[in-house]
PDB file of C-alpha atoms in Angstrom:
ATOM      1  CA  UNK B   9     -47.678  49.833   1.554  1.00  0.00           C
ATOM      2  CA  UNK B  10     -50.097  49.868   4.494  1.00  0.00           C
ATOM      3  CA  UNK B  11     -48.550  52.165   7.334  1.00  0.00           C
ATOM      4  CA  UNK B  12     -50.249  51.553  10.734  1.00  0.00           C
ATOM      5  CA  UNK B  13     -49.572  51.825  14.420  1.00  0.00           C
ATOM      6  CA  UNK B  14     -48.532  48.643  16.266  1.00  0.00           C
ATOM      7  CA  UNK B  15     -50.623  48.240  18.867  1.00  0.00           C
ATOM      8  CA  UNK B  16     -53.586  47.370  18.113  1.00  0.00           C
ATOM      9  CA  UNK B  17     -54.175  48.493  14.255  1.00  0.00           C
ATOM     10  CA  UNK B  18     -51.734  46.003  13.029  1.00  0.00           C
ATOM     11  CA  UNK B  19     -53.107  43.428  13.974  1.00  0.00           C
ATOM     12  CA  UNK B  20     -56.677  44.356  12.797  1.00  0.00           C
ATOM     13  CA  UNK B  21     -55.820  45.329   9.651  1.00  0.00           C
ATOM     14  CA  UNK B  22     -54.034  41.574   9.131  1.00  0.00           C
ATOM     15  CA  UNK B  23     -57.566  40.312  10.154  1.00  0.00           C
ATOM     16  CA  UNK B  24     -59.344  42.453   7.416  1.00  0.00           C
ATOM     17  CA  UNK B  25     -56.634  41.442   4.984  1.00  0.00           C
ATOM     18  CA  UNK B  26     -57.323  37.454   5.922  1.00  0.00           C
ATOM     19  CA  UNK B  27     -60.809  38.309   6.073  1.00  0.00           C
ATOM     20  CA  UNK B  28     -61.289  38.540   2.897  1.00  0.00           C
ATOM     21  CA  UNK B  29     -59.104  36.449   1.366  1.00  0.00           C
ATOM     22  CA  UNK B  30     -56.807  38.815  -0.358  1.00  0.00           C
ATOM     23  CA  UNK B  31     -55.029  36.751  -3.027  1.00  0.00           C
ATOM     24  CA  UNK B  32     -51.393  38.454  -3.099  1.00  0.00           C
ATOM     25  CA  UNK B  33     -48.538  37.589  -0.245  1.00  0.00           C
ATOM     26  CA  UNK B  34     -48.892  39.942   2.956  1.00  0.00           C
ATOM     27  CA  UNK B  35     -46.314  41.277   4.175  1.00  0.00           C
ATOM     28  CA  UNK B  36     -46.108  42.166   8.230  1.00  0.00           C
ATOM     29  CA  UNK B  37     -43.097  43.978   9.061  1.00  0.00           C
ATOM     30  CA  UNK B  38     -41.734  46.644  12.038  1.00  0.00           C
ATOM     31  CA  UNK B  39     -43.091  46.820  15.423  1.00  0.00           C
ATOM     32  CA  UNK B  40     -46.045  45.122  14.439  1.00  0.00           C
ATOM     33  CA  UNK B  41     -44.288  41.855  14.838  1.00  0.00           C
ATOM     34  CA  UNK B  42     -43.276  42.448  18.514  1.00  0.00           C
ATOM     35  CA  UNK B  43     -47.307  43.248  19.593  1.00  0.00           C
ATOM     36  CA  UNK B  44     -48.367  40.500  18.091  1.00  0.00           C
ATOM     37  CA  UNK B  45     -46.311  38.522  19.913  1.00  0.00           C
ATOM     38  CA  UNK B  46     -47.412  39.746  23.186  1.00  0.00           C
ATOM     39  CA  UNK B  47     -51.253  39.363  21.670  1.00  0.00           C
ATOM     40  CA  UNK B  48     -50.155  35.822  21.283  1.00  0.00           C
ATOM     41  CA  UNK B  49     -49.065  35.513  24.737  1.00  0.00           C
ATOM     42  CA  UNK B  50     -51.684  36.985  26.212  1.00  0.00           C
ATOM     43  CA  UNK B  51     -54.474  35.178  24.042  1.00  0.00           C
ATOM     44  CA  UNK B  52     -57.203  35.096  27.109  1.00  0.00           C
ATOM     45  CA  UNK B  53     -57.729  39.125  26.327  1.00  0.00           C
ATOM     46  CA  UNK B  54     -58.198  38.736  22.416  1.00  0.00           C
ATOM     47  CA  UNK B  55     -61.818  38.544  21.298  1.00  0.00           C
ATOM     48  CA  UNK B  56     -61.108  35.799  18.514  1.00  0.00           C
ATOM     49  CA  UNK B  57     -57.552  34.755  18.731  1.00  0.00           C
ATOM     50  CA  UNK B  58     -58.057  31.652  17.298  1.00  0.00           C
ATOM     51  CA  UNK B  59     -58.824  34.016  13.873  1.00  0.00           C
ATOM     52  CA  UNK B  60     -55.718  36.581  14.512  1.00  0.00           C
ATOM     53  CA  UNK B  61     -53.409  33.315  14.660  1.00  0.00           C
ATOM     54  CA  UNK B  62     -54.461  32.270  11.388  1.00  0.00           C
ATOM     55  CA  UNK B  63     -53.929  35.722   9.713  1.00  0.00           C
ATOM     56  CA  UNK B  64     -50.283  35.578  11.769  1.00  0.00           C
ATOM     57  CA  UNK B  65     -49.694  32.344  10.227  1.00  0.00           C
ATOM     58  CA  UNK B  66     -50.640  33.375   6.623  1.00  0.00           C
ATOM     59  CA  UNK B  67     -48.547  36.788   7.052  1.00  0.00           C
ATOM     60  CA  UNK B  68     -44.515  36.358   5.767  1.00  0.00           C
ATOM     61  CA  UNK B  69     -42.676  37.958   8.623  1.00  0.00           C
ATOM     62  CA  UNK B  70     -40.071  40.439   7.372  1.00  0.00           C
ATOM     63  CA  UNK B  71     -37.058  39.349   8.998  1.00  0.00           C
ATOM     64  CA  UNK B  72     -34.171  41.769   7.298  1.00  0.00           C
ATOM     65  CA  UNK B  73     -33.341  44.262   4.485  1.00  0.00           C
ATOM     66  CA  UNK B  74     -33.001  41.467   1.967  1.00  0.00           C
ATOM     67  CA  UNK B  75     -36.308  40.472   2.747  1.00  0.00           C
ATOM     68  CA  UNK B  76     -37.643  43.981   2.290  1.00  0.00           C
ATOM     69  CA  UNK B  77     -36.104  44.424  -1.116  1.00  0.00           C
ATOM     70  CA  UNK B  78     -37.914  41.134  -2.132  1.00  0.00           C
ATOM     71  CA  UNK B  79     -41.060  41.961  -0.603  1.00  0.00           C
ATOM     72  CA  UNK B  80     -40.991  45.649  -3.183  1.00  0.00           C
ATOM     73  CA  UNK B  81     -41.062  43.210  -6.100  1.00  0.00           C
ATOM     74  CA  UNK B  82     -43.877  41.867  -7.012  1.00  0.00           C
ATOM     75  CA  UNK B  83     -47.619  42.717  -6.104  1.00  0.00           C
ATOM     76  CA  UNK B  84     -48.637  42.395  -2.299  1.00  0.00           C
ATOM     77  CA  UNK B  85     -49.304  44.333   0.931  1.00  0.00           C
ATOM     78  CA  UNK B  86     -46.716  45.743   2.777  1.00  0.00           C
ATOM     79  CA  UNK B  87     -47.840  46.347   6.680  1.00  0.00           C
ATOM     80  CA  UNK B  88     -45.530  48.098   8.627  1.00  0.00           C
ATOM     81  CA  UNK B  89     -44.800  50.812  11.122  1.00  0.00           C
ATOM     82  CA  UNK B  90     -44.925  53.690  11.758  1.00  0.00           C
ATOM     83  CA  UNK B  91     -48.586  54.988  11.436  1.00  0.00           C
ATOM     84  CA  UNK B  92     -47.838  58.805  11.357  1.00  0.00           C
ATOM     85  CA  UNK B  93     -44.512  57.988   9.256  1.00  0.00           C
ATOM     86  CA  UNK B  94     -42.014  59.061  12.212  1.00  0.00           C
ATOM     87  CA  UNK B  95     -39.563  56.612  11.349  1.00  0.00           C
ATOM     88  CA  UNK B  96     -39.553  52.455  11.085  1.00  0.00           C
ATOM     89  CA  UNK B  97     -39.427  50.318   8.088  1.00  0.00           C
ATOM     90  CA  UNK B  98     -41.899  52.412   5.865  1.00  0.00           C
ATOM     91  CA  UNK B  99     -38.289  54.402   4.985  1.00  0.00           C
ATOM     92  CA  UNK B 100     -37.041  51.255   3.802  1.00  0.00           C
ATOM     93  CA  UNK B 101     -39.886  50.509   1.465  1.00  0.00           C
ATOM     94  CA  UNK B 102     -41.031  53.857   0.795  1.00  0.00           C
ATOM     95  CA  UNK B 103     -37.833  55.349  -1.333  1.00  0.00           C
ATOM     96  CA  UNK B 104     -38.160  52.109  -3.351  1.00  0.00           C
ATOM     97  CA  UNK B 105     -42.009  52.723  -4.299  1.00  0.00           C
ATOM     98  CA  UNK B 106     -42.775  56.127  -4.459  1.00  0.00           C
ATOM     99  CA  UNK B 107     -42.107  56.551  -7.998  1.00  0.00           C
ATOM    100  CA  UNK B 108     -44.361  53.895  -8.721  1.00  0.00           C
ATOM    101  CA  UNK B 109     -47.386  55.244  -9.739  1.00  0.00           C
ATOM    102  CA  UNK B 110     -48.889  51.229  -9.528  1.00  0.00           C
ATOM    103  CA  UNK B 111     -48.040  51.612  -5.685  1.00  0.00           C
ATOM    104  CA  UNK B 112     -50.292  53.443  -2.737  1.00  0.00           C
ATOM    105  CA  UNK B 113     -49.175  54.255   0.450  1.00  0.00           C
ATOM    106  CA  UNK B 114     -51.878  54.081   3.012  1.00  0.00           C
ATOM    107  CA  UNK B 115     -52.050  55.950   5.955  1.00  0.00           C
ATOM    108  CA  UNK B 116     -54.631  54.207   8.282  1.00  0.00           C
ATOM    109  CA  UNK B 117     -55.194  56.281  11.444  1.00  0.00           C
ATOM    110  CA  UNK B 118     -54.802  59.825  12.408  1.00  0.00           C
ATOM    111  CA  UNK B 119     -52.314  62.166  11.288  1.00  0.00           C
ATOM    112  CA  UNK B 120     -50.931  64.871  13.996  1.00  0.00           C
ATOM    113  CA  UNK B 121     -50.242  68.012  13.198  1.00  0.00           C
ATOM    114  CA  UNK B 122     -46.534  68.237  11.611  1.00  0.00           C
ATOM    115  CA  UNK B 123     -45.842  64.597  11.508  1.00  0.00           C
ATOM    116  CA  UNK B 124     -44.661  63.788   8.243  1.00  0.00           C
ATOM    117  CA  UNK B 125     -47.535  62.170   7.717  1.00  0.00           C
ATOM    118  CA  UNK B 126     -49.909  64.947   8.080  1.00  0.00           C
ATOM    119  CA  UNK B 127     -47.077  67.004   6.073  1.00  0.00           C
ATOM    120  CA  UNK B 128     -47.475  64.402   3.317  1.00  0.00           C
ATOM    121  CA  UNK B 129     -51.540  64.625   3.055  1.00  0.00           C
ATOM    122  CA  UNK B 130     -51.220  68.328   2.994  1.00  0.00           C
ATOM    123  CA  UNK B 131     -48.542  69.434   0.617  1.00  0.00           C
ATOM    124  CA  UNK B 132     -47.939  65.836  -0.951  1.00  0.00           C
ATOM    125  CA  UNK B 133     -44.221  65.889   0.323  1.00  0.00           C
ATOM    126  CA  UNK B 134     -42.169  63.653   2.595  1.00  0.00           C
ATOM    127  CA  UNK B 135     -38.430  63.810   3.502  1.00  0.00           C
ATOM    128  CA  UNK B 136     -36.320  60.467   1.701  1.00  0.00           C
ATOM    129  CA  UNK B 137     -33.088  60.070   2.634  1.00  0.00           C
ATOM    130  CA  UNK B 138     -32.397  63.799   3.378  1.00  0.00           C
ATOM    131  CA  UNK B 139     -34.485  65.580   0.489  1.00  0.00           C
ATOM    132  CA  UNK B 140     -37.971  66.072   0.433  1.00  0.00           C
ATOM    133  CA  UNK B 141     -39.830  64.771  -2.612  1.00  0.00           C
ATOM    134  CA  UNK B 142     -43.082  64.557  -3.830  1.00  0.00           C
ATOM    135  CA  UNK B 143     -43.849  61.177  -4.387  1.00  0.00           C
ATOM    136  CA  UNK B 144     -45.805  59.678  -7.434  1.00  0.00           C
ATOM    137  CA  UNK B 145     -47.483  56.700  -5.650  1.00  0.00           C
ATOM    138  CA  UNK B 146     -51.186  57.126  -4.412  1.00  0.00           C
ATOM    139  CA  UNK B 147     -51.777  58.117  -1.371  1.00  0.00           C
ATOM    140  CA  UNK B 148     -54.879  57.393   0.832  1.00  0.00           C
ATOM    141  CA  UNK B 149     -55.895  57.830   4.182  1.00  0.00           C
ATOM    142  CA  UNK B 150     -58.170  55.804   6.432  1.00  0.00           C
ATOM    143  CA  UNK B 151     -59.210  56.069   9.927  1.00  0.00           C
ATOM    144  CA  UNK B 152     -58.550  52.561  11.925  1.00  0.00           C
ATOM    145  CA  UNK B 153     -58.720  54.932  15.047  1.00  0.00           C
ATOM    146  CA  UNK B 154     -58.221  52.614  18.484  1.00  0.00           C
ATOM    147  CA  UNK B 155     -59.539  55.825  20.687  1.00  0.00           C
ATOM    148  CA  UNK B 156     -62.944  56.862  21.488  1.00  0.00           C
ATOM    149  CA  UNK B 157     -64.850  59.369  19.723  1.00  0.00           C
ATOM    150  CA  UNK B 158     -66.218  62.262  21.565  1.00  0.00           C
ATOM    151  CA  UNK B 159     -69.668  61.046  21.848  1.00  0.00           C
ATOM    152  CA  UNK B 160     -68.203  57.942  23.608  1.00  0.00           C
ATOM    153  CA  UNK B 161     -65.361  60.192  25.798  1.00  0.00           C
ATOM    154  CA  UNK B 162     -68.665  61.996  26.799  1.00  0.00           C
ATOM    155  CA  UNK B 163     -70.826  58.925  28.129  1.00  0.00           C
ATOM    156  CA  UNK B 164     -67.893  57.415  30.371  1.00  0.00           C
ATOM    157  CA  UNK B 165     -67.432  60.924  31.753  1.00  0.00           C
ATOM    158  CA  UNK B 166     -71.584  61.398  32.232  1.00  0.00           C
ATOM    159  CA  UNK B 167     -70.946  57.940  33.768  1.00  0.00           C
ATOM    160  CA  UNK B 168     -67.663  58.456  36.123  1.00  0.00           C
ATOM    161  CA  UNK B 169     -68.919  61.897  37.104  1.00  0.00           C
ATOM    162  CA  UNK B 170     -65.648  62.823  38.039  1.00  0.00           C
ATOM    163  CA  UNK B 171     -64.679  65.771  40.099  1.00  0.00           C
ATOM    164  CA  UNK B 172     -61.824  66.682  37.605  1.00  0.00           C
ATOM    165  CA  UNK B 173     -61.187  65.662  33.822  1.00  0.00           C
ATOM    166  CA  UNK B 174     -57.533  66.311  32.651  1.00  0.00           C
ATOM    167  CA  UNK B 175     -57.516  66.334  28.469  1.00  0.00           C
ATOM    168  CA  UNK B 176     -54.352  64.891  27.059  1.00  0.00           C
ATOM    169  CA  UNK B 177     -52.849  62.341  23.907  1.00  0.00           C
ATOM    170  CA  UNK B 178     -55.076  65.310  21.884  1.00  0.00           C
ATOM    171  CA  UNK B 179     -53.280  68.161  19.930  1.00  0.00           C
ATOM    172  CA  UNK B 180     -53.782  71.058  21.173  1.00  0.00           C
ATOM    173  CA  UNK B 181     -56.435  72.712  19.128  1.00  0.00           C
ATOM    174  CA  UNK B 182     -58.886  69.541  19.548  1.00  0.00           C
ATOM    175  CA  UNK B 183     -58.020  69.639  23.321  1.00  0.00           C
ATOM    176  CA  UNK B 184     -58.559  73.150  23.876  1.00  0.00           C
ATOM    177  CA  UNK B 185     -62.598  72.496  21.960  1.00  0.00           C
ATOM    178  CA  UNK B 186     -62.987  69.388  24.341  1.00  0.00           C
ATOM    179  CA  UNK B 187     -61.956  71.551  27.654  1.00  0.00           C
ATOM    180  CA  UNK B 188     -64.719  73.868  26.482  1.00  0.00           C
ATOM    181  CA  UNK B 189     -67.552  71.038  25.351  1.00  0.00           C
ATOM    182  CA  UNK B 190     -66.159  69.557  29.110  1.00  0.00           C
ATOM    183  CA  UNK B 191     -66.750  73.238  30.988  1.00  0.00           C
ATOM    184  CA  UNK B 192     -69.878  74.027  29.039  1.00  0.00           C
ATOM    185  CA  UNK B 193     -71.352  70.445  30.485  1.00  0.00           C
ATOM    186  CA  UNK B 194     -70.269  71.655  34.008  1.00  0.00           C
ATOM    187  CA  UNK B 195     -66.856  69.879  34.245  1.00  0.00           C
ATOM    188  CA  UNK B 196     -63.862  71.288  35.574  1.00  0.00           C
ATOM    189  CA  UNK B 197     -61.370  70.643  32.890  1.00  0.00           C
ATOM    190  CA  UNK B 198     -57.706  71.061  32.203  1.00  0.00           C
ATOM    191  CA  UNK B 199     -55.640  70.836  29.581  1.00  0.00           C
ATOM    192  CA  UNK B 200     -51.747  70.649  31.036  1.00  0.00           C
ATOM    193  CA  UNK B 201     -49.193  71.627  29.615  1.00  0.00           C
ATOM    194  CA  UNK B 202     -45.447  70.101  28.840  1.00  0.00           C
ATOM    195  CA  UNK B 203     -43.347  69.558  32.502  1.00  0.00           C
ATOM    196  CA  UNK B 204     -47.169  70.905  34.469  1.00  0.00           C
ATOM    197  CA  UNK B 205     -47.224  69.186  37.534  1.00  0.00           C
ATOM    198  CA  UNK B 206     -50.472  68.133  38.531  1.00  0.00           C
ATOM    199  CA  UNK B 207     -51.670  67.534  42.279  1.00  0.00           C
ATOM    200  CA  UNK B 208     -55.020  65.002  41.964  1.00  0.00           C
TER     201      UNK B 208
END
């Protein structure tokens, strides 16, 4: 059971899957559906859709609960939303799985703090259907991350020079270390805060 984001990770992951010729059905459930669509549509911005259409094509598209329940049965790759395990059809699947100790969940991008995915990594719990549990499935963790990595944040900003950089989509430890790294480079940083209006 591969638990991703959407946009953008779903879809790479299916490539990686075709890629290499996994021989077991793949599964492509959840939200991920919907962005591929609009990859499809929007082919011109893809750098190989020709490739991502084939995985597409080889992927059987969840369409409804039965199909879920099917999909639980046999060996194969689940991939479905959502990547911090918020909500979406990993509750379907997981509840069915996680006393299989044949199964792994994967968690492929970053976990925020208090998410129950983060929860999960760090106490080996998760809430199913009201109860929390501590499933006997693997779990594993790897980073598809879609953002850039400070070293990268850095050279756009070097490059922009901007006269102001405002630090958000961070928790707030991480942000409050980048507003320094930002200040001690000779930015003038901010990190707002919920409902902060901000005059640029």
């Amino acid at each position: 059971l591969v638990s991703t984001f959407a946009l953008g990770r779903s879809a790479e992951l299916l490539d990686i899957l075709n890629e290499y010729n996994l021989n077991a059905d793949i599964y492509f459930d959840g939200m991920c559906q919907k962005a591929a669509v609009i990859y499809m549509n929007y082919q011109k911005y893809i750098k190989n859709p020709h490739f991502l259409k084939k995985s597409l094509a080889r992927a059987i598209w969840i369409k409804n609960r039965t199909m879920r329940k099917k999909a639980v049965k046999k060996p194969g790759v689940i991939i479905t939303t959502s990547g911090m395990l918020q909500g979406g059809p990993v509750y379907e699947y997981l509840p069915q799985i996680e006393k299989d100790k044949n199964s792994t969940l994967y968690l492929t991008g970053y976990q925020v703090v208090d998410t129950p995915g983060r929860v999960l990594l760090e106490t080996g719990e998760i809430k199913l259907n009201g109860v929390m549990v501590k499933p006997k499935l693997k779990i594993e963790r790897y980073d598809f991350s879609s953002h850039a990595g400070r070293e990268e944040l850095f050279k756009i900003i070097n490059t922009i020079s901007p006269k102001k950089v405002i630090v958000v989509h961070s928790d707030a430890e991480i942000a409050k270390k980048f507003k320094a790294s930002l200040k001690q480079e000779g930015f003038d940083a901010h990190v707002p805060v919920l409902g902060e209006e901000l005059t640029l």
